């Protein structure tokens, strides 16, 4: 105990690639780090490093005994303006996505194209990217904004895409006219075609270890979006390679876990015949957000009708990860698509560690939201050979889980590295997100035991 008391006099500093995995407690501003036996611990006083106490005596102790406490050095107001703008922009984007998705389903129109990698892209992808880019640039200054995003303007600029481009410009202006509802300033005049293309093209940053840049996935899970199912609008802010805030808009994410087992279309049909369901929050979607060092993550409902966004939002409520650490009671998520992940390997891992519940297969970063909200305990993804994970598919979800009390690492137990460009370079085999350290350790051990026999 004297060792733990001594620690509280120091500020814990950790580099990007240490072996610490954060488990932030949502009730206050304190953060806990699970100490793995391979970890290198650096404890610094205000100005000079003290002698390092031996950590060997802590090996083998249970999770409670090897938690190290530090007080967050992040001021409470830091990133507050950025978070307010980001939440407003994502709320706006979700509103646009909902109208586009309804149009795609009801009219079966041709506003869907396929990129070189055969993944779909819709008018919602380009429209959301234009809106978020424009809002960020006007809120923080054109010259001060750097954005990494998934889409580019080349396909829209082709002569045979004129109709598609006109539809994007129309959607963008319709959405931006609603900006005051979201505590954002809209344009004085409608954006021209050139303005929309410029906003989309502005998202050309390649990230890196230095500076501040936003990371946007305008419609994460486009295949789910096209099919009328789950998708997410994901926006994160990275500063010197570290994710400092994240916002996930989940327009079709029901508020009750059991509804995730049914398609979005089925939920809508049931809500039409059941007044109690249609008046509940089940089918209204949500926005989930967090910022670095707060130890808290929050969820608010999507705006409906003529309601205006409040900030701070009285309808927001704090969320936390599940307290379940028994594998037989836990639920794990995995991607729906088989093209870039191995269901057979994750199924084998799940069985080996005792996960017996039916896996929750969900499109997009909604999987991260499910863990942060306590609807699931484990998310595992192991890409097939040749596939490289992109930072926009994970940045927002990672910080939200961390601040909600969970942990996200690669399969070697290392934090994901967002400092090396568009891709998650140096990723050890796959990604493991968990609600807590006990499940995480079991999964890491199971991966080590099974990997050499896998075909990945």
Coordinates of C-alpha atoms in Angstrom, one line a residue:
X1 CA 0.0 0.0 0.0
X2 CA 2.9 2.4 0.6
X3 CA 3.8 2.0 -3.0
X4 CA 0.3 3.1 -4.1
X5 CA 0.3 6.0 -1.8
X6 CA 3.7 7.1 -3.2
X7 CA 2.3 7.0 -6.7
X8 CA -0.4 9.6 -6.0
X9 CA 2.2 12.3 -5.6
X10 CA 3.3 12.0 -9.2
X11 CA 1.8 12.6 -12.6
X12 CA 1.7 9.5 -14.8
X13 CA 3.0 10.3 -18.3
X14 CA 2.9 7.6 -21.0
X15 CA 4.1 7.6 -24.5
X16 CA 2.1 6.5 -27.5
X17 CA 3.4 3.0 -27.7
X18 CA 3.6 1.9 -24.1
X19 CA 1.9 -1.3 -23.0
X20 CA -0.7 0.5 -20.9
X21 CA -4.3 0.1 -21.7
X22 CA -6.7 2.7 -20.2
X23 CA -9.8 1.9 -18.3
X24 CA -11.3 5.3 -17.4
X25 CA -13.8 5.3 -14.5
X26 CA -16.8 7.4 -15.5
X27 CA -17.7 8.7 -12.1
X28 CA -14.9 11.2 -11.9
X29 CA -11.8 12.5 -13.6
X30 CA -9.5 9.7 -12.6
X31 CA -8.0 7.2 -15.0
X32 CA -6.8 3.7 -14.3
X33 CA -4.2 1.8 -16.2
X34 CA -3.9 -2.0 -16.2
X35 CA -0.3 -2.9 -15.8
X36 CA 0.8 -5.8 -18.0
X37 CA 3.9 -7.7 -17.0
X38 CA 5.7 -6.4 -20.1
X39 CA 4.9 -2.8 -19.3
X40 CA 7.5 -0.1 -18.8
X41 CA 6.3 2.3 -16.1
X42 CA 7.4 6.0 -16.2
X43 CA 6.4 8.1 -13.2
X44 CA 7.4 11.7 -13.2
X45 CA 7.2 14.3 -10.6
X46 CA 6.4 17.9 -11.6
X47 CA 9.9 18.6 -13.0
X48 CA 12.2 15.6 -12.5
X49 CA 11.9 11.9 -12.6
X50 CA 12.1 10.0 -9.3
X51 CA 13.7 6.6 -8.9
X52 CA 11.4 3.9 -10.3
X53 CA 10.1 1.5 -7.7
X54 CA 10.2 -2.2 -8.6
X55 CA 7.1 -3.5 -10.4
X56 CA 8.0 -7.1 -10.1
X57 CA 6.1 -7.5 -6.8
X58 CA 2.9 -6.5 -8.6
X59 CA 3.0 -9.3 -11.1
X60 CA 0.4 -11.9 -10.6
X61 CA -1.9 -9.7 -8.5
X62 CA -5.5 -9.4 -9.4
X63 CA -6.9 -6.5 -11.5
X64 CA -7.7 -4.4 -8.5
X65 CA -4.2 -4.5 -7.0
X66 CA -2.5 -3.6 -10.3
X67 CA -4.5 -0.5 -11.1
X68 CA -2.4 2.7 -11.0
X69 CA -4.2 6.0 -10.3
X70 CA -3.5 9.4 -11.7
X71 CA -5.3 12.7 -11.8
X72 CA -6.0 13.9 -15.4
X73 CA -4.0 17.0 -16.3
X74 CA -6.5 17.9 -19.0
X75 CA -8.4 21.1 -18.0
X76 CA -12.2 20.6 -17.9
X77 CA -12.8 23.2 -20.6
X78 CA -10.2 21.9 -23.0
X79 CA -11.7 20.8 -26.3
X80 CA -15.1 21.9 -25.2
X81 CA -15.7 24.2 -28.2
X82 CA -14.4 21.6 -30.6
X83 CA -16.7 19.0 -29.0
X84 CA -19.7 21.3 -29.2
X85 CA -19.1 22.0 -32.9
X86 CA -18.4 18.3 -33.6
X87 CA -21.6 17.1 -31.9
X88 CA -23.7 19.7 -33.8
X89 CA -22.1 18.8 -37.1
X90 CA -22.7 15.1 -36.6
X91 CA -26.3 15.7 -35.6
X92 CA -26.8 17.6 -38.8
X93 CA -25.1 14.9 -40.8
X94 CA -27.4 12.2 -39.3
X95 CA -30.4 14.2 -40.3
X96 CA -29.2 14.3 -43.9
X97 CA -28.4 10.6 -43.9
X98 CA -31.8 9.7 -42.6
X99 CA -33.5 11.5 -45.5
X100 CA -31.1 10.0 -48.0
X101 CA -31.5 6.4 -46.7
X102 CA -35.3 6.7 -46.8
X103 CA -35.0 7.9 -50.4
X104 CA -32.7 5.0 -51.3
X105 CA -35.1 2.4 -49.8
X106 CA -38.4 3.8 -51.1
X107 CA -37.3 4.9 -54.6
X108 CA -34.6 2.4 -55.4
X109 CA -32.8 5.2 -57.2
X110 CA -29.3 5.1 -58.7
X111 CA -27.5 7.4 -56.3
X112 CA -25.1 4.7 -55.3
X113 CA -21.7 4.1 -57.0
X114 CA -18.9 1.7 -56.4
X115 CA -15.3 2.6 -55.8
X116 CA -12.3 0.7 -57.2
X117 CA -12.3 -1.6 -54.1
X118 CA -16.0 -2.5 -54.9
X119 CA -17.2 -0.7 -51.7
X120 CA -20.3 1.4 -52.2
X121 CA -20.5 5.2 -52.0
X122 CA -23.7 7.3 -52.0
X123 CA -24.8 10.9 -52.2
X124 CA -24.8 10.8 -48.4
X125 CA -21.1 10.1 -48.2
X126 CA -20.2 13.1 -50.3
X127 CA -22.9 15.4 -48.8
X128 CA -21.9 14.6 -45.2
X129 CA -18.2 15.2 -46.1
X130 CA -19.0 18.6 -47.6
X131 CA -21.2 19.6 -44.7
X132 CA -18.7 18.6 -41.9
X133 CA -15.8 20.1 -43.9
X134 CA -17.6 23.4 -44.4
X135 CA -18.8 23.6 -40.7
X136 CA -15.3 22.9 -39.3
X137 CA -13.6 25.4 -41.6
X138 CA -16.1 28.2 -40.8
X139 CA -16.0 27.4 -37.1
X140 CA -12.2 27.3 -36.7
X141 CA -10.8 29.1 -39.8
X142 CA -10.1 27.8 -43.3
X143 CA -6.3 27.9 -42.8
X144 CA -6.4 26.2 -39.4
X145 CA -8.4 23.1 -40.5
X146 CA -6.8 19.8 -41.6
X147 CA -9.1 16.9 -42.3
X148 CA -8.5 13.2 -43.1
X149 CA -11.6 11.7 -44.7
X150 CA -12.6 8.7 -46.7
X151 CA -14.1 10.3 -49.9
X152 CA -12.6 12.5 -52.6
X153 CA -14.3 14.7 -55.2
X154 CA -12.8 13.0 -58.3
X155 CA -15.8 10.8 -59.0
X156 CA -18.2 13.7 -58.7
X157 CA -16.2 15.8 -61.1
X158 CA -16.6 13.4 -64.0
X159 CA -18.8 14.5 -66.9
X160 CA -21.2 11.5 -66.5
X161 CA -21.7 12.4 -62.8
X162 CA -23.4 15.7 -63.3
X163 CA -26.8 14.5 -62.0
X164 CA -25.2 13.0 -59.0
X165 CA -23.3 16.2 -58.3
X166 CA -26.4 18.3 -58.6
X167 CA -28.2 16.1 -56.1
X168 CA -25.3 16.4 -53.6
X169 CA -25.3 20.2 -53.9
X170 CA -29.0 20.3 -53.3
X171 CA -28.7 18.0 -50.2
X172 CA -25.9 20.0 -48.8
X173 CA -27.7 23.4 -49.1
X174 CA -30.9 21.9 -47.6
X175 CA -29.0 20.6 -44.6
X176 CA -26.9 23.7 -44.1
X177 CA -30.1 25.8 -44.0
X178 CA -30.9 24.0 -40.7
X179 CA -27.5 24.9 -39.1
X180 CA -29.0 27.4 -36.5
X181 CA -31.0 24.5 -35.0
X182 CA -27.7 22.8 -34.2
X183 CA -26.1 25.9 -32.7
X184 CA -24.0 26.4 -35.8
X185 CA -23.7 29.2 -38.3
X186 CA -24.9 28.4 -41.8
X187 CA -23.9 30.1 -45.1
X188 CA -25.3 33.5 -46.0
X189 CA -26.0 32.3 -49.5
X190 CA -26.5 28.8 -51.0
X191 CA -23.2 27.0 -51.8
X192 CA -22.3 26.8 -55.4
X193 CA -21.2 23.6 -57.1
X194 CA -17.6 24.8 -56.9
X195 CA -18.0 25.5 -53.1
X196 CA -19.2 21.9 -52.5
X197 CA -16.4 20.4 -54.5
X198 CA -13.9 22.5 -52.7
X199 CA -15.3 21.5 -49.3
X200 CA -15.1 17.8 -50.2
X201 CA -11.6 18.2 -51.7
X202 CA -10.3 20.0 -48.6
X203 CA -10.4 16.7 -46.8
X204 CA -7.0 15.7 -48.2
X205 CA -4.8 15.5 -45.1
X206 CA -2.7 12.4 -44.6
X207 CA -2.5 12.7 -40.8
X208 CA 0.8 12.0 -39.1
X209 CA 2.5 12.4 -35.7
X210 CA 2.5 16.2 -35.6
X211 CA -0.2 18.8 -35.5
X212 CA -4.0 18.8 -35.2
X213 CA -6.3 17.2 -37.7
X214 CA -9.9 15.9 -37.9
X215 CA -10.7 12.4 -39.0
X216 CA -14.0 11.8 -40.7
X217 CA -15.9 8.8 -42.0
X218 CA -19.0 10.4 -43.4
X219 CA -21.0 7.1 -43.6
X220 CA -19.2 4.3 -41.9
X221 CA -20.9 1.0 -42.9
X222 CA -22.2 2.2 -46.3
X223 CA -23.4 -1.3 -47.1
X224 CA -25.6 -1.3 -44.1
X225 CA -26.7 2.2 -45.0
X226 CA -27.8 1.1 -48.5
X227 CA -29.6 -1.9 -47.1
X228 CA -31.6 0.2 -44.6
X229 CA -29.6 -1.2 -41.6
X230 CA -27.0 0.1 -39.2
X231 CA -24.4 2.8 -40.1
X232 CA -22.5 5.6 -38.3
X233 CA -21.2 9.1 -38.9
X234 CA -17.8 9.2 -37.2
X235 CA -15.8 12.3 -36.4
X236 CA -12.7 12.5 -34.3
X237 CA -10.0 15.1 -33.5
X238 CA -6.3 14.0 -33.3
X239 CA -3.6 16.1 -31.8
X240 CA 0.0 15.1 -32.2
X241 CA -1.0 11.5 -33.0
X242 CA -3.4 11.1 -30.0
X243 CA -7.2 11.0 -30.4
X244 CA -8.5 13.8 -28.1
X245 CA -12.2 13.7 -28.9
X246 CA -14.7 11.5 -30.7
X247 CA -18.3 11.7 -31.8
X248 CA -20.4 8.8 -33.2
X249 CA -23.8 9.4 -34.8
X250 CA -25.9 6.2 -34.9
X251 CA -29.2 7.0 -36.6
X252 CA -30.6 3.5 -36.5
X253 CA -29.1 2.3 -33.2
X254 CA -32.1 1.3 -31.0
X255 CA -32.0 2.2 -27.3
X256 CA -32.6 -1.3 -26.1
X257 CA -30.0 -4.0 -26.7
X258 CA -32.6 -6.7 -27.6
X259 CA -33.7 -4.7 -30.6
X260 CA -30.3 -5.1 -32.2
X261 CA -31.2 -8.6 -33.1
X262 CA -33.8 -7.4 -35.6
X263 CA -33.3 -5.4 -38.8
X264 CA -34.1 -1.7 -38.8
X265 CA -36.9 -2.3 -41.2
X266 CA -38.5 -4.9 -38.8
X267 CA -38.3 -2.4 -35.9
X268 CA -40.0 0.2 -38.0
X269 CA -42.9 -2.1 -38.9
X270 CA -43.3 -3.1 -35.2
X271 CA -43.2 0.6 -34.1
X272 CA -46.1 1.4 -36.5
X273 CA -48.4 -1.2 -35.0
X274 CA -47.3 -0.6 -31.4
X275 CA -48.0 2.8 -29.9
X276 CA -45.8 2.1 -26.8
X277 CA -42.8 1.3 -29.0
X278 CA -43.3 4.2 -31.4
X279 CA -43.4 6.7 -28.6
X280 CA -40.3 5.3 -26.9
X281 CA -36.7 6.1 -27.7
X282 CA -36.1 2.7 -29.4
X283 CA -36.2 3.8 -33.0
X284 CA -34.8 7.3 -32.8
X285 CA -31.1 6.8 -32.9
X286 CA -28.4 8.6 -30.8
X287 CA -25.2 10.5 -30.8
X288 CA -22.4 9.3 -28.5
X289 CA -19.4 11.4 -27.6
X290 CA -16.4 11.8 -25.4
X291 CA -13.2 13.8 -25.0
X292 CA -9.8 12.8 -23.7
X293 CA -9.1 12.8 -20.0
X294 CA -12.7 13.3 -18.9
X295 CA -13.3 9.7 -17.8
X296 CA -16.9 10.1 -19.1
X297 CA -18.8 9.4 -22.3
X298 CA -22.3 10.6 -23.1
X299 CA -25.2 9.8 -25.3
X300 CA -28.0 12.1 -26.5
X301 CA -31.0 11.4 -28.8
X302 CA -31.0 12.5 -32.4
X303 CA -33.0 15.7 -32.9
X304 CA -36.4 15.2 -34.3
X305 CA -39.0 17.6 -35.8
X306 CA -38.2 21.2 -35.0
X307 CA -36.3 20.6 -31.8
X308 CA -33.1 22.6 -31.3
X309 CA -29.8 21.3 -30.0
X310 CA -29.0 22.5 -26.5
X311 CA -25.4 22.6 -25.2
X312 CA -24.8 21.5 -22.6
X313 CA -27.6 19.1 -23.5
X314 CA -30.1 18.3 -20.8
X315 CA -31.2 15.2 -22.6
X316 CA -27.6 13.7 -22.6
X317 CA -26.9 10.9 -20.2
X318 CA -23.6 9.3 -19.2
X319 CA -22.9 5.8 -20.4
X320 CA -20.5 3.2 -19.1
X321 CA -19.2 -0.1 -20.2
X322 CA -20.7 -3.3 -18.9
X323 CA -19.4 -4.8 -15.6
X324 CA -19.7 -8.4 -16.9
X325 CA -16.4 -10.1 -16.8
X326 CA -17.6 -13.7 -17.0
X327 CA -17.1 -14.9 -20.6
X328 CA -20.2 -17.2 -20.4
X329 CA -22.4 -14.1 -19.8
X330 CA -20.6 -11.8 -22.2
X331 CA -21.7 -10.8 -25.8
X332 CA -19.2 -10.2 -28.5
X333 CA -19.5 -8.1 -31.7
X334 CA -18.0 -8.8 -35.0
X335 CA -18.3 -7.2 -38.5
X336 CA -21.2 -8.3 -40.8
X337 CA -18.9 -8.2 -43.9
X338 CA -16.8 -11.3 -44.4
X339 CA -14.7 -9.6 -47.1
X340 CA -12.2 -7.9 -44.7
X341 CA -12.6 -10.0 -41.5
X342 CA -12.4 -13.7 -40.5
X343 CA -15.6 -14.9 -38.8
X344 CA -14.2 -18.4 -38.4
X345 CA -11.2 -17.2 -36.4
X346 CA -13.2 -15.0 -34.1
X347 CA -15.7 -17.8 -33.6
X348 CA -12.9 -20.1 -32.6
X349 CA -11.5 -17.6 -30.2
X350 CA -14.9 -16.9 -28.7
X351 CA -15.4 -20.6 -28.0
X352 CA -11.9 -21.1 -26.5
X353 CA -12.4 -18.3 -23.9
X354 CA -16.0 -19.4 -23.1
X355 CA -18.1 -16.9 -25.0
X356 CA -21.3 -18.8 -25.6
X357 CA -23.8 -16.1 -26.5
X358 CA -24.8 -15.6 -30.1
X359 CA -22.4 -13.0 -31.7
X360 CA -23.8 -9.5 -32.3
X361 CA -23.0 -8.8 -36.0
X362 CA -23.4 -5.1 -36.6
X363 CA -22.4 -2.9 -39.5
X364 CA -19.9 0.0 -38.9
X365 CA -18.6 1.6 -35.7
X366 CA -21.9 0.9 -34.0
X367 CA -20.0 -2.0 -32.6
X368 CA -17.9 0.5 -30.6
X369 CA -21.0 2.3 -29.5
X370 CA -22.5 -1.1 -28.3
X371 CA -19.5 -1.7 -26.0
X372 CA -19.3 1.8 -24.7
X373 CA -23.0 1.7 -23.9
X374 CA -22.8 -1.7 -22.1
X375 CA -24.8 -3.6 -24.7
X376 CA -21.9 -5.9 -25.5
X377 CA -18.5 -6.7 -23.9
X378 CA -16.2 -7.7 -26.7
X379 CA -15.4 -6.7 -30.2
X380 CA -12.8 -8.6 -32.2
X381 CA -11.6 -8.0 -35.7
X382 CA -8.9 -9.8 -37.6
X383 CA -8.5 -8.7 -41.1
X384 CA -7.7 -11.0 -44.0
X385 CA -4.2 -10.9 -45.5
X386 CA -3.6 -7.7 -47.5
X387 CA -6.3 -5.6 -45.8
X388 CA -5.1 -2.5 -43.9
X389 CA -7.2 -0.8 -41.3
X390 CA -7.9 2.9 -41.8
X391 CA -7.8 5.4 -38.9
X392 CA -11.3 6.8 -39.8
X393 CA -12.8 3.4 -39.1
X394 CA -11.7 3.4 -35.5
X395 CA -10.6 6.8 -34.1
X396 CA -13.9 8.0 -32.7
X397 CA -14.9 4.6 -31.4
X398 CA -11.7 4.0 -29.6
X399 CA -11.7 7.2 -27.4
X400 CA -15.4 6.7 -26.6
X401 CA -14.8 3.2 -25.3
X402 CA -11.8 4.4 -23.3
X403 CA -13.6 7.2 -21.6
X404 CA -16.6 5.0 -20.9
X405 CA -14.3 2.7 -19.0
X406 CA -13.2 0.1 -21.5
X407 CA -10.1 -0.7 -23.5
X408 CA -9.0 -1.1 -27.1
X409 CA -5.7 -2.5 -28.2
X410 CA -4.2 -4.6 -31.0
X411 CA -3.9 -8.3 -30.5
X412 CA -0.6 -7.8 -28.8
X413 CA -2.1 -5.7 -26.1
X414 CA -0.6 -2.4 -27.5
X415 CA -2.7 0.8 -28.0
X416 CA -3.7 1.5 -31.5
X417 CA -1.3 4.0 -33.2
X418 CA -3.0 6.8 -35.0
X419 CA 0.2 8.8 -35.6
X420 CA 1.4 7.1 -38.7
X421 CA -0.9 8.4 -41.5
X422 CA -4.1 7.2 -43.0
X423 CA -3.5 3.5 -42.0
X424 CA -3.1 1.9 -38.6
X425 CA 0.5 0.9 -39.4
X426 CA 2.2 -1.5 -37.1
X427 CA -1.0 -3.2 -36.0
X428 CA -0.3 -6.5 -34.4
X429 CA -2.6 -9.1 -36.1
X430 CA -6.0 -7.5 -35.2
X431 CA -8.1 -5.3 -32.9
X432 CA -9.6 -6.2 -29.6
X433 CA -12.0 -4.0 -27.7
X434 CA -13.3 -5.0 -24.3
X435 CA -15.4 -3.7 -21.4
X436 CA -12.7 -4.6 -18.9
X437 CA -9.2 -6.0 -18.2
X438 CA -10.3 -9.6 -17.3
X439 CA -11.9 -10.4 -20.6
X440 CA -9.1 -8.5 -22.4
X441 CA -6.4 -10.6 -20.9
X442 CA -8.2 -13.9 -21.6
X443 CA -8.6 -12.9 -25.3
X444 CA -5.0 -11.8 -25.7
X445 CA -3.8 -15.2 -24.2
X446 CA -6.2 -17.1 -26.5
X447 CA -5.0 -15.2 -29.6
X448 CA -1.4 -16.0 -28.7
X449 CA -2.3 -19.7 -28.3
X450 CA -4.3 -20.0 -31.5
X451 CA -2.6 -17.6 -34.0
X452 CA 0.0 -20.0 -35.5
X453 CA -2.7 -22.5 -36.4
X454 CA -4.9 -20.0 -38.2
X455 CA -4.8 -19.3 -41.9
X456 CA -4.9 -15.5 -41.6

